[in-house]
Amino acid sequence: AYDGIVGQAILLTFGIFTALLLAYKTRIIQPTENFKLGIFAATAGIGIAYLINFIMHIFGSSGLSVMNINNASPMSIGFSVVVIIIAALNLVLDFDFIEQGSEAGVPKYMEWYGAFGLLVTLIWLYLEILRLLAKLQSRR
């Protein structure tokens, strides 16, 4: 039914979301302080790579080759897989943020921060899965 990569990316995104939510709820994955620090550092590193790529595009360069959607080299695919893993692990940080806020009894308007963070992470994960599937499909 899902011949295109869009449907595949949607299914993979919600599959990853469900698997990580179950892993978080059953305490298979516990966000310790070192886990949070590592995921934050990796996310910041990816953000810096995105920023460098953006600046290179502004000045007329083709940008970083591993981020190019037309580059289907093993290095580029590996980079996409690493970014997907980091994006998926950011879901655990979102779940923890929401749970800690709920336990602390924060004001009702703070629910929007948790929901917005979760939505941004899901969109980032979806886009990265879409990018990976496009790279894999171009190898055919």
GROMACS .gro file of C-alpha atoms in nm:
model
  140
    1ALA     CA    1   0.000   0.000   0.000
    2TYR     CA    2   0.288   0.238   0.072
    3ASP     CA    3   0.496   0.231  -0.243
    4GLY     CA    4   0.647   0.574  -0.193
    5ILE     CA    5   0.907   0.683   0.054
    6VAL     CA    6   0.666   0.928   0.220
    7GLY     CA    7   0.443   0.649   0.351
    8GLN     CA    8   0.747   0.446   0.453
    9ALA     CA    9   0.891   0.745   0.641
   10ILE     CA   10   0.561   0.801   0.823
   11LEU     CA   11   0.541   0.436   0.927
   12LEU     CA   12   0.904   0.430   1.039
   13THR     CA   13   0.864   0.754   1.235
   14PHE     CA   14   0.561   0.631   1.427
   15GLY     CA   15   0.719   0.288   1.470
   16ILE     CA   16   1.029   0.444   1.626
   17PHE     CA   17   0.810   0.672   1.840
   18THR     CA   18   0.605   0.377   1.968
   19ALA     CA   19   0.909   0.157   2.034
   20LEU     CA   20   1.089   0.430   2.228
   21LEU     CA   21   0.777   0.523   2.424
   22LEU     CA   22   0.737   0.158   2.527
   23ALA     CA   23   1.107   0.133   2.612
   24TYR     CA   24   1.081   0.450   2.820
   25LYS     CA   25   0.763   0.344   3.001
   26THR     CA   26   0.902   0.000   3.084
   27ARG     CA   27   1.229   0.165   3.199
   28ILE     CA   28   1.442  -0.020   2.946
   29ILE     CA   29   1.585   0.321   2.856
   30GLN     CA   30   1.643   0.553   3.150
   31PRO     CA   31   1.757   0.908   3.084
   32THR     CA   32   2.044   0.947   3.329
   33GLU     CA   33   2.235   1.274   3.350
   34ASN     CA   34   2.519   1.131   3.138
   35PHE     CA   35   2.266   1.010   2.878
   36LYS     CA   36   2.109   1.356   2.864
   37LEU     CA   37   2.450   1.523   2.835
   38GLY     CA   38   2.560   1.287   2.556
   39ILE     CA   39   2.242   1.333   2.354
   40PHE     CA   40   2.257   1.710   2.402
   41ALA     CA   41   2.621   1.720   2.286
   42ALA     CA   42   2.548   1.502   1.982
   43THR     CA   43   2.243   1.714   1.893
   44ALA     CA   44   2.448   2.033   1.926
   45GLY     CA   45   2.716   1.883   1.699
   46ILE     CA   46   2.456   1.797   1.436
   47GLY     CA   47   2.313   2.149   1.470
   48ILE     CA   48   2.657   2.297   1.408
   49ALA     CA   49   2.699   2.077   1.100
   50TYR     CA   50   2.359   2.198   0.973
   51LEU     CA   51   2.463   2.559   1.036
   52ILE     CA   52   2.794   2.516   0.852
   53ASN     CA   53   2.609   2.354   0.561
   54PHE     CA   54   2.358   2.642   0.554
   55ILE     CA   55   2.633   2.907   0.556
   56MET     CA   56   2.819   2.724   0.278
   57HIS     CA   57   2.500   2.727   0.067
   58ILE     CA   58   2.457   3.101   0.124
   59PHE     CA   59   2.802   3.166  -0.021
   60GLY     CA   60   2.742   2.950  -0.329
   61SER     CA   61   2.911   2.627  -0.224
   62SER     CA   62   2.742   2.291  -0.261
   63GLY     CA   63   2.769   2.240   0.114
   64LEU     CA   64   2.888   1.937   0.306
   65SER     CA   65   2.886   1.632   0.081
   66VAL     CA   66   2.749   1.396   0.351
   67MET     CA   67   2.441   1.616   0.385
   68ASN     CA   68   2.369   1.627   0.013
   69ILE     CA   69   2.055   1.428  -0.064
   70ASN     CA   70   2.199   1.328  -0.403
   71ASN     CA   71   2.507   1.176  -0.239
   72ALA     CA   72   2.432   0.809  -0.172
   73SER     CA   73   2.782   0.710  -0.065
   74PRO     CA   74   2.824   0.479   0.235
   75MET     CA   75   2.962   0.774   0.436
   76SER     CA   76   2.657   0.986   0.358
   77ILE     CA   77   2.417   0.703   0.441
   78GLY     CA   78   2.608   0.638   0.765
   79PHE     CA   79   2.579   1.005   0.859
   80SER     CA   80   2.204   0.990   0.800
   81VAL     CA   81   2.172   0.678   1.016
   82VAL     CA   82   2.363   0.845   1.300
   83VAL     CA   83   2.142   1.155   1.277
   84ILE     CA   84   1.829   0.936   1.286
   85ILE     CA   85   1.958   0.758   1.598
   86ILE     CA   86   2.028   1.090   1.772
   87ALA     CA   87   1.688   1.229   1.667
   88ALA     CA   88   1.518   0.915   1.799
   89LEU     CA   89   1.702   0.936   2.130
   90ASN     CA   90   1.586   1.296   2.162
   91LEU     CA   91   1.236   1.149   2.196
   92VAL     CA   92   1.348   0.996   2.527
   93LEU     CA   93   1.453   1.341   2.646
   94ASP     CA   94   1.112   1.476   2.546
   95PHE     CA   95   0.932   1.196   2.731
   96ASP     CA   96   1.143   1.264   3.041
   97PHE     CA   97   1.076   1.640   3.021
   98ILE     CA   98   0.702   1.580   3.001
   99GLU     CA   99   0.704   1.325   3.283
  100GLN     CA  100   0.914   1.541   3.515
  101GLY     CA  101   0.690   1.839   3.447
  102SER     CA  102   0.383   1.633   3.526
  103GLU     CA  103   0.532   1.503   3.851
  104ALA     CA  104   0.643   1.851   3.957
  105GLY     CA  105   0.293   1.991   3.904
  106VAL     CA  106   0.399   2.270   3.670
  107PRO     CA  107   0.133   2.515   3.550
  108LYS     CA  108  -0.107   2.403   3.278
  109TYR     CA  109   0.042   2.631   3.009
  110MET     CA  110   0.374   2.443   3.033
  111GLU     CA  111   0.210   2.143   2.862
  112TRP     CA  112   0.255   2.332   2.535
  113TYR     CA  113   0.633   2.335   2.577
  114GLY     CA  114   0.642   1.958   2.614
  115ALA     CA  115   0.405   1.903   2.322
  116PHE     CA  116   0.594   2.148   2.100
  117GLY     CA  117   0.928   1.984   2.181
  118LEU     CA  118   0.786   1.642   2.102
  119LEU     CA  119   0.638   1.767   1.774
  120VAL     CA  120   0.967   1.928   1.666
  121THR     CA  121   1.156   1.608   1.741
  122LEU     CA  122   0.904   1.398   1.546
  123ILE     CA  123   0.924   1.630   1.245
  124TRP     CA  124   1.306   1.624   1.257
  125LEU     CA  125   1.302   1.243   1.279
  126TYR     CA  126   1.057   1.219   0.989
  127LEU     CA  127   1.264   1.449   0.767
  128GLU     CA  128   1.584   1.259   0.840
  129ILE     CA  129   1.417   0.924   0.767
  130LEU     CA  130   1.285   1.073   0.442
  131ARG     CA  131   1.637   1.191   0.354
  132LEU     CA  132   1.782   0.846   0.424
  133LEU     CA  133   1.514   0.669   0.219
  134ALA     CA  134   1.576   0.910  -0.070
  135LYS     CA  135   1.949   0.831  -0.056
  136LEU     CA  136   1.882   0.459  -0.047
  137GLN     CA  137   1.636   0.479  -0.335
  138SER     CA  138   1.885   0.673  -0.549
  139ARG     CA  139   2.132   0.383  -0.514
  140ARG     CA  140   1.902   0.155  -0.716
   0.00000   0.00000   0.00000
